[in-house]
C-alpha atoms as an extended CHARMM CRD file, in Angstrom:
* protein
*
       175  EXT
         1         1  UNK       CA             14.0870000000       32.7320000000      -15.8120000000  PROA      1               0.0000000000
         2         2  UNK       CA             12.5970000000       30.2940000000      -13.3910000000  PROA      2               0.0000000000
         3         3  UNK       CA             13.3110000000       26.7240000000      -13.0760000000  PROA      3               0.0000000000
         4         4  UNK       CA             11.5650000000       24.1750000000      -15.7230000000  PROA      4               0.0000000000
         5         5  UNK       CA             10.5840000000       27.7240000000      -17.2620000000  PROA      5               0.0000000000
         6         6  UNK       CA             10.9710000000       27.4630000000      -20.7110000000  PROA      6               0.0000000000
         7         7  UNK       CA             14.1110000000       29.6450000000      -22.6230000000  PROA      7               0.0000000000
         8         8  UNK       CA             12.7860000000       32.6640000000      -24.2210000000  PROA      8               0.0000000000
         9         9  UNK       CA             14.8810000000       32.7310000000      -27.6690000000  PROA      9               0.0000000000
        10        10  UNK       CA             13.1280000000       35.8490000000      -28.2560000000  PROA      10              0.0000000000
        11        11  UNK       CA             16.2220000000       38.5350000000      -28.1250000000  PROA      11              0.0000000000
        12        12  UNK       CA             18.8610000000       36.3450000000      -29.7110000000  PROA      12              0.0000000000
        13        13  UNK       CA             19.0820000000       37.5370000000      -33.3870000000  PROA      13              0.0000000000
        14        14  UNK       CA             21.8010000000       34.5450000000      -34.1150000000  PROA      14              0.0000000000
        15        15  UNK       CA             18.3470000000       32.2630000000      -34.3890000000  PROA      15              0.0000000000
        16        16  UNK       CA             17.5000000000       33.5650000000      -37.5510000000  PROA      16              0.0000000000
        17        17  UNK       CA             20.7570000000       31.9760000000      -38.9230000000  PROA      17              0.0000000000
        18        18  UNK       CA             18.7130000000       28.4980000000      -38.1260000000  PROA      18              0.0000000000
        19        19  UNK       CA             15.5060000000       28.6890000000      -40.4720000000  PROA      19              0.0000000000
        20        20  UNK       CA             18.7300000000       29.4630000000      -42.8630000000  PROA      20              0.0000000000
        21        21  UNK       CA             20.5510000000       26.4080000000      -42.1720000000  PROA      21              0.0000000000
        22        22  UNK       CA             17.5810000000       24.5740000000      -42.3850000000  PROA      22              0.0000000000
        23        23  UNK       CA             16.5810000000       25.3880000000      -45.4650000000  PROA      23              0.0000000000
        24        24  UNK       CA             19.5860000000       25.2270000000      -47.6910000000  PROA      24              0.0000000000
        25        25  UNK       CA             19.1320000000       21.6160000000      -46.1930000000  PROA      25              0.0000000000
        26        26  UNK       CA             15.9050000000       21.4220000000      -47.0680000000  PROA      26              0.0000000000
        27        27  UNK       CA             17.1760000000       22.9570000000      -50.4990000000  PROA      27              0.0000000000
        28        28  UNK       CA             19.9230000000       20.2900000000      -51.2800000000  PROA      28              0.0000000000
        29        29  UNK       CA             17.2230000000       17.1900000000      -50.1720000000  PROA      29              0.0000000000
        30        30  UNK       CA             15.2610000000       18.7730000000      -53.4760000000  PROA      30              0.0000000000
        31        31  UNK       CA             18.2290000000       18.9980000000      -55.3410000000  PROA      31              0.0000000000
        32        32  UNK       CA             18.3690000000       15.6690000000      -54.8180000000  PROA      32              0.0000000000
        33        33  UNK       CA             15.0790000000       14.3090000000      -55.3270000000  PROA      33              0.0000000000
        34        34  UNK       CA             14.9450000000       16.7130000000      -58.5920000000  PROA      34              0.0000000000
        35        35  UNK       CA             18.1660000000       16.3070000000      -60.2160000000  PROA      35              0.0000000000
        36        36  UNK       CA             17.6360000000       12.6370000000      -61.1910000000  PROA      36              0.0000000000
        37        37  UNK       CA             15.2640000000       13.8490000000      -63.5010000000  PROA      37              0.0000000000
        38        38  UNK       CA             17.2200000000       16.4410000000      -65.5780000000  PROA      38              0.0000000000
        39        39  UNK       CA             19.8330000000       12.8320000000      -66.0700000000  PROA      39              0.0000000000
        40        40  UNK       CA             17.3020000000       10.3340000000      -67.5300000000  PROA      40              0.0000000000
        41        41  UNK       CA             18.2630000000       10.0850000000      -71.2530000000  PROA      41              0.0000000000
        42        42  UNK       CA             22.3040000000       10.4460000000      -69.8550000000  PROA      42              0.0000000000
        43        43  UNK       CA             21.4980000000        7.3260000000      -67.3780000000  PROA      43              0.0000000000
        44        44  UNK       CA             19.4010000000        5.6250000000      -70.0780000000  PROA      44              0.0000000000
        45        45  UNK       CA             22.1480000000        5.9370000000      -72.5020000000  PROA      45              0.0000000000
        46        46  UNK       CA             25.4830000000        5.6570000000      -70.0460000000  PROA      46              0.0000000000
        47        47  UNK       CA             25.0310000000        2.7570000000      -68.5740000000  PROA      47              0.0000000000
        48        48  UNK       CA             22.6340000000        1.2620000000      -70.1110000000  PROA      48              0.0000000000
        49        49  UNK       CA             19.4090000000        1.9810000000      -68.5760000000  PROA      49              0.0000000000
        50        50  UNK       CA             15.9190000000        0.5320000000      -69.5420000000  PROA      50              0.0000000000
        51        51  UNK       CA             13.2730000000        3.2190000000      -69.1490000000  PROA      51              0.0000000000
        52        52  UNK       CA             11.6790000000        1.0730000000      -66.4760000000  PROA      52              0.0000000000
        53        53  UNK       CA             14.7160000000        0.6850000000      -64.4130000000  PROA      53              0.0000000000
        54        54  UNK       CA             15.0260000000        4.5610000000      -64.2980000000  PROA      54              0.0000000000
        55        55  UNK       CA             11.4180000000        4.4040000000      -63.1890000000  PROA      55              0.0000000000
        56        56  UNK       CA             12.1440000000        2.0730000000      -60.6910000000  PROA      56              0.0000000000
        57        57  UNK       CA             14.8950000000        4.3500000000      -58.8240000000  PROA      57              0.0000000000
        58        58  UNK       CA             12.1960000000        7.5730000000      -58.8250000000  PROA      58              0.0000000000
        59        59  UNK       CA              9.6280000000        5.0340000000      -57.2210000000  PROA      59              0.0000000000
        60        60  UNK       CA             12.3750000000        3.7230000000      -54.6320000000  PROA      60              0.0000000000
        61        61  UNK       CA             12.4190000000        7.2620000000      -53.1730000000  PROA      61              0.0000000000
        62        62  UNK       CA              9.4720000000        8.5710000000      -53.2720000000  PROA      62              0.0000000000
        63        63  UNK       CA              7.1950000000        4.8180000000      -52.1890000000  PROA      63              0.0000000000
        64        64  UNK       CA              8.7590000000        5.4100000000      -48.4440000000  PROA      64              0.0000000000
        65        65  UNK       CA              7.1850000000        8.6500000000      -48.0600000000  PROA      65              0.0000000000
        66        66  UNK       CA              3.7040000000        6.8980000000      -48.1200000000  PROA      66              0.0000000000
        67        67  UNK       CA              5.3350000000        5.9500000000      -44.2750000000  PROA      67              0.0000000000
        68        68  UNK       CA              8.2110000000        7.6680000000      -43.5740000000  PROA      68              0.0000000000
        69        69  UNK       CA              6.4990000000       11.1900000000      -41.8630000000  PROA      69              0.0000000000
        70        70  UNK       CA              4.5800000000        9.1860000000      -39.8260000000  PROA      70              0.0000000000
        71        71  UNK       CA              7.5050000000        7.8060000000      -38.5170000000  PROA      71              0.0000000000
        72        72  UNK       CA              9.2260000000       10.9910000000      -38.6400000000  PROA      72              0.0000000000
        73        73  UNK       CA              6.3720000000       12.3580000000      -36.3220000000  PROA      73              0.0000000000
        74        74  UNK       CA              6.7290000000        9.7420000000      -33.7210000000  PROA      74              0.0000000000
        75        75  UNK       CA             10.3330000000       10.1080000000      -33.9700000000  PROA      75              0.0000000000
        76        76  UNK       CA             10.1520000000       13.8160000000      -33.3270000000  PROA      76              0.0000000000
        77        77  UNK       CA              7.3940000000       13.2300000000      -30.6460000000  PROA      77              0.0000000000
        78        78  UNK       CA              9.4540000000       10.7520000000      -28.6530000000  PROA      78              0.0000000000
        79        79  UNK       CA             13.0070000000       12.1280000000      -29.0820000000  PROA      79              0.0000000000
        80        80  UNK       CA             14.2500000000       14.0140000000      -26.2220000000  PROA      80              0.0000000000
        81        81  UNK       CA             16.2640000000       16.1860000000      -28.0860000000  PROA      81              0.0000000000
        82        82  UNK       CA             13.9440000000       17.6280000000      -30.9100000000  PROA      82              0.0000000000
        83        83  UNK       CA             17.0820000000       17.9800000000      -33.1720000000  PROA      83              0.0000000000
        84        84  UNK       CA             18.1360000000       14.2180000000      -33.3160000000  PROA      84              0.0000000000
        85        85  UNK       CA             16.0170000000       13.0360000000      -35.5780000000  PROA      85              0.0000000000
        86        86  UNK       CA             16.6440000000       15.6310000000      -38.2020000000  PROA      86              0.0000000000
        87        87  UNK       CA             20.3600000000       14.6760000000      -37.6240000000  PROA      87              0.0000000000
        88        88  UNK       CA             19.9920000000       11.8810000000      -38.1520000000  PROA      88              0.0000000000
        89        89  UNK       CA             17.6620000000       11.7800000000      -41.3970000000  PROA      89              0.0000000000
        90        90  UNK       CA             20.4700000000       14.0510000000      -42.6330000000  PROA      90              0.0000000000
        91        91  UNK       CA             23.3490000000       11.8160000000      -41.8700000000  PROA      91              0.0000000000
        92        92  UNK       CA             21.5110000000        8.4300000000      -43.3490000000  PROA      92              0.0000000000
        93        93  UNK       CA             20.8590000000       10.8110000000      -46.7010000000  PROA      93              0.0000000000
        94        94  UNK       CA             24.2710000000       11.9890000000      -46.4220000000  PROA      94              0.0000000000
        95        95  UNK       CA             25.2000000000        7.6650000000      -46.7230000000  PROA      95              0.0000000000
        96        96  UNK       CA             22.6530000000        7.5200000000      -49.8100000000  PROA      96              0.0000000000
        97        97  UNK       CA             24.3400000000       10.0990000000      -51.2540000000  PROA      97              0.0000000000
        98        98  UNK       CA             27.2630000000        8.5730000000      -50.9740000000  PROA      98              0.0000000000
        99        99  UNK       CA             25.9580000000        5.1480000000      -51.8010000000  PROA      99              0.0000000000
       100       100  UNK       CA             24.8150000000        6.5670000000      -55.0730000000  PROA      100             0.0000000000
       101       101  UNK       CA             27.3970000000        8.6910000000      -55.6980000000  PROA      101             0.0000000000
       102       102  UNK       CA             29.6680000000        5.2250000000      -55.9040000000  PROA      102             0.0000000000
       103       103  UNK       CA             26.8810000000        3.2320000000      -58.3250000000  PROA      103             0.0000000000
       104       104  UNK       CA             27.3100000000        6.2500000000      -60.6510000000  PROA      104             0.0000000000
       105       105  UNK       CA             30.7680000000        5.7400000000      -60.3780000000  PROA      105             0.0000000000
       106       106  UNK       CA             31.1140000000        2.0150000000      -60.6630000000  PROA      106             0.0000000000
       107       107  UNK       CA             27.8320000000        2.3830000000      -62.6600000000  PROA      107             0.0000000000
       108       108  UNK       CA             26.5560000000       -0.7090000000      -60.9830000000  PROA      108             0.0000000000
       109       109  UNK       CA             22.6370000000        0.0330000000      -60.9950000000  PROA      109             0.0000000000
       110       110  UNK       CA             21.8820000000       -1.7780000000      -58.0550000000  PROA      110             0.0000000000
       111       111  UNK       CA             24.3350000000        0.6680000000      -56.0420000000  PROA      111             0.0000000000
       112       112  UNK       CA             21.9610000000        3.5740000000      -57.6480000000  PROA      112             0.0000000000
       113       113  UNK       CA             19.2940000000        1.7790000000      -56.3220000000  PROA      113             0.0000000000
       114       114  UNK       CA             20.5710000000        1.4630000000      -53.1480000000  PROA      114             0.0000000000
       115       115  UNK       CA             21.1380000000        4.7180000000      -52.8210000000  PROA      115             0.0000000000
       116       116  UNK       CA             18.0340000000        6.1780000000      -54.1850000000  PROA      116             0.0000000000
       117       117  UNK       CA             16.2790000000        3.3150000000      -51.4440000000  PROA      117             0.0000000000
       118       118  UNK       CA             18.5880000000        5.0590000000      -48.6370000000  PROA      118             0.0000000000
       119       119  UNK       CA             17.5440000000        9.1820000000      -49.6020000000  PROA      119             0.0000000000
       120       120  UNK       CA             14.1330000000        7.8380000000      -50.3350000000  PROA      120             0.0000000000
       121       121  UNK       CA             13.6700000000        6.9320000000      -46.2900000000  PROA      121             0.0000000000
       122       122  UNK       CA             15.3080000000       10.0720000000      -46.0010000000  PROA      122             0.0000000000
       123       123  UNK       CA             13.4520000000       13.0100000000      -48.2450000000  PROA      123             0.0000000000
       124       124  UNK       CA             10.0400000000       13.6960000000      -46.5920000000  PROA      124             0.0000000000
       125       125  UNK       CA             11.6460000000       13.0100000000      -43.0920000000  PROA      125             0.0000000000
       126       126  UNK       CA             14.0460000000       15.9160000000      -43.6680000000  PROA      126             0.0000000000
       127       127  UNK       CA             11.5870000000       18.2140000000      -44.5420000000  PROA      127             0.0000000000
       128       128  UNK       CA              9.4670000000       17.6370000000      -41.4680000000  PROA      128             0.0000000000
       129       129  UNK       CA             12.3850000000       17.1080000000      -39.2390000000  PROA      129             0.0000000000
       130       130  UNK       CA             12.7200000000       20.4450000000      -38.1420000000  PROA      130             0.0000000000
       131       131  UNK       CA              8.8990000000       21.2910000000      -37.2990000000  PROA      131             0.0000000000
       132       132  UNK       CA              9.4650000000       20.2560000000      -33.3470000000  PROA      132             0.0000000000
       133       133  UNK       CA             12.5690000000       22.2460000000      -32.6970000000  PROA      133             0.0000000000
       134       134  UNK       CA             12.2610000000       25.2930000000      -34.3920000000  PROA      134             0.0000000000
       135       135  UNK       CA              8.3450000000       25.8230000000      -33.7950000000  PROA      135             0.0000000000
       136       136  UNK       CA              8.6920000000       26.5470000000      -30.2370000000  PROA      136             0.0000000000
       137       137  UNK       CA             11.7260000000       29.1750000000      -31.1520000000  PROA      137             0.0000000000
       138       138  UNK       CA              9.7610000000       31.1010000000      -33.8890000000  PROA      138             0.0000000000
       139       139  UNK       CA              6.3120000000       31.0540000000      -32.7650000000  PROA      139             0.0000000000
       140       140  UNK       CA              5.4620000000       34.3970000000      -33.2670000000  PROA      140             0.0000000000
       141       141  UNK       CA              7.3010000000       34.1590000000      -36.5560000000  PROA      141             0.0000000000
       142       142  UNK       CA              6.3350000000       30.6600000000      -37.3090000000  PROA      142             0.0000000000
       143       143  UNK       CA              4.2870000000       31.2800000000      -40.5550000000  PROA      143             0.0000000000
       144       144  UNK       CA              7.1020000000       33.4270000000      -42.0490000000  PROA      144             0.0000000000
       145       145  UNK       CA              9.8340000000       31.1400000000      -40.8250000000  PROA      145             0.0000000000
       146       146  UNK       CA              7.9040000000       28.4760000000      -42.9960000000  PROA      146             0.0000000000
       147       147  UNK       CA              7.4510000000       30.8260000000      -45.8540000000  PROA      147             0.0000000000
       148       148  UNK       CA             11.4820000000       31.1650000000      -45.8360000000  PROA      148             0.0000000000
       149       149  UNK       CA             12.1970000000       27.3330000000      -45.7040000000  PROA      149             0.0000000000
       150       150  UNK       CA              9.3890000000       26.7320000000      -47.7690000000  PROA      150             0.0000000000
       151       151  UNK       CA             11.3700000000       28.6090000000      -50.8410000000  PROA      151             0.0000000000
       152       152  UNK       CA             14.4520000000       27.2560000000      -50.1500000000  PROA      152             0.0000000000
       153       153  UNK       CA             13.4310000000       23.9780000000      -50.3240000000  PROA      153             0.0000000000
       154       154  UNK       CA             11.6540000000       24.9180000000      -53.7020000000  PROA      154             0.0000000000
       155       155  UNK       CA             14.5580000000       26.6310000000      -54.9020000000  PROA      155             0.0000000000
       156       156  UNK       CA             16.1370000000       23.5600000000      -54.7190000000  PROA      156             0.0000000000
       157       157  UNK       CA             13.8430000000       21.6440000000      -57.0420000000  PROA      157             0.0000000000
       158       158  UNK       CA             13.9480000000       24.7650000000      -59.7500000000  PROA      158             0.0000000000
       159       159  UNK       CA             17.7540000000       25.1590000000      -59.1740000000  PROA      159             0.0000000000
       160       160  UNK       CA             18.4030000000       21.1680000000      -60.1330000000  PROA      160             0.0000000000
       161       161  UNK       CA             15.9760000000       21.7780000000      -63.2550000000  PROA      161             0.0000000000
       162       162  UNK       CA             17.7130000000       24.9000000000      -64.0620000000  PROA      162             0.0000000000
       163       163  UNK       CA             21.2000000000       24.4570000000      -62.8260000000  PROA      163             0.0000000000
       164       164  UNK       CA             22.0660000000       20.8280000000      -63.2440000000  PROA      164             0.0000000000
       165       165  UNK       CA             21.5960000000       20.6260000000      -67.3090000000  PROA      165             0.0000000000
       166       166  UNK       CA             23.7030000000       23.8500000000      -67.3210000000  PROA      166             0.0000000000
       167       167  UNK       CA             26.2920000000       22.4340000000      -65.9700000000  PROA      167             0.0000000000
       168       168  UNK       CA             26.2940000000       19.3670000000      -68.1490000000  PROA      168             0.0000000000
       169       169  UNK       CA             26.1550000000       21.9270000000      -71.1680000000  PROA      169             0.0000000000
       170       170  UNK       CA             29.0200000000       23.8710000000      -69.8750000000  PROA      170             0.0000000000
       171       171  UNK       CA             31.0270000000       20.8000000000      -69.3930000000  PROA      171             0.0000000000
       172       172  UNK       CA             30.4730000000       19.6140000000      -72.8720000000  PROA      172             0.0000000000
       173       173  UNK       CA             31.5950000000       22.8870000000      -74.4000000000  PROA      173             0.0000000000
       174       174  UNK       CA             28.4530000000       23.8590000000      -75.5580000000  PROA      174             0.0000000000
       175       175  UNK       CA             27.8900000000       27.7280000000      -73.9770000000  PROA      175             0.0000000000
C-alpha cells in the first residue's frame, strides 16, 4: 500500500460485523421512535395525558427531521473522522433516552418532552450517520450492505409494534 493510498478493507471478513452493529443501532433508534405508539392509551391514562399532549411528544421528534439530515450531511461532510458524528448522534439519543426514561419515572410530562425533543434531533441523523464511513468499506457490496441495515432498522419498528404490547401483556398476567 502506497502512501495517501487509500486502505483496501477488502480481505478483512471482521467488517461484516460493522453493517451488524450498525443496524441493531439503527434497529433500537426505531424501537424508539415506534414504541411510543404501542403506549398511548397507558400514557393517556397513567399520568394523565390529553390526547393532544401525546400528539405533541410524536411531533417533537419527528418536526427536527424536516432539518436534522441536512445537518447530518454537513456534519458527515466536514468531520474528519467519518464515525464522529454517528457517535455522537448516538450518545445525545442515548441522553434522551435517559431524559425520558426519568419523566416516565417521575411522570413529569415536560421531562417526556424533553426527551422525545432530545431523540427527535437524534432519529433521522442516526440513520444517515453511517452512509460516509461505511460506503467507502462496502462499495462493491454497498447495495446489499443497505439491504441488511435497511431490515434491521425496520425490524425495529415491527419488533416495538409486536414486542412491546407483549411484554405489557405478559407483565399483567394475561398470556
Amino acid at each position: 500500500m502506497a502512501d495517501g493510498a487509500p486502505y483496501d478493507y477488502s480481505p478483512h471478513r471482521w467488517r461484516w460485523c460493522l453493517p451488524f452493529f450498525v443496524g441493531m443501532t439503527m434497529f433500537t433508534n426505531h424501537w424508539a421512535r415506534d414504541a411510543i405508539g404501542t403506549i398511548q392509551t397507558r400514557l393517556e391514562s397513567d399520568y394523565p395525558m390529553s390526547s393532544l399532549q401525546y400528539g405533541t411528544l410524536s411531533s417533537v421528534y419527528y418536526a427536527p427531521n424536516i432539518v436534522m439530515p441536512v445537518v447530518a450531511g454537513v456534519l458527515c461532510q466536514k468531520s474528519r473522522s467519518k464515525s464522529l458524528p454517528l457517535l455522537g448522534f448516538v450518545a445525545a439519543a442515548a441522553v434522551g433516552h435517559a431524559v425520558f426514561a426519568w419523566g416516565a419515572w417521575t411522570r413529569r410530562y415536560a421531562w417526556l418532552l424533553g426527551g422525545r425533543s432530545v431523540l427527535g434531533l437524534c432519529y433521522e441523523a442516526i440513520d444517515m450517520g453511517s452512509i460516509p464511513f461505511m460506503g467507502p468499506i462496502f462499495t462493491p457490496e454497498w447495495a446489499f450492505v443497505v439491504g441488511v441495515t435497511n431490515s434491521l432498522l425496520r425490524s425495529g419498528s415491527v419488533a416495538a409494534f409486536f414486542a412491546t404490547p407483549l411484554v405489557r401483556f405478559c407483565r399483567a398476567g394475561r398470556l
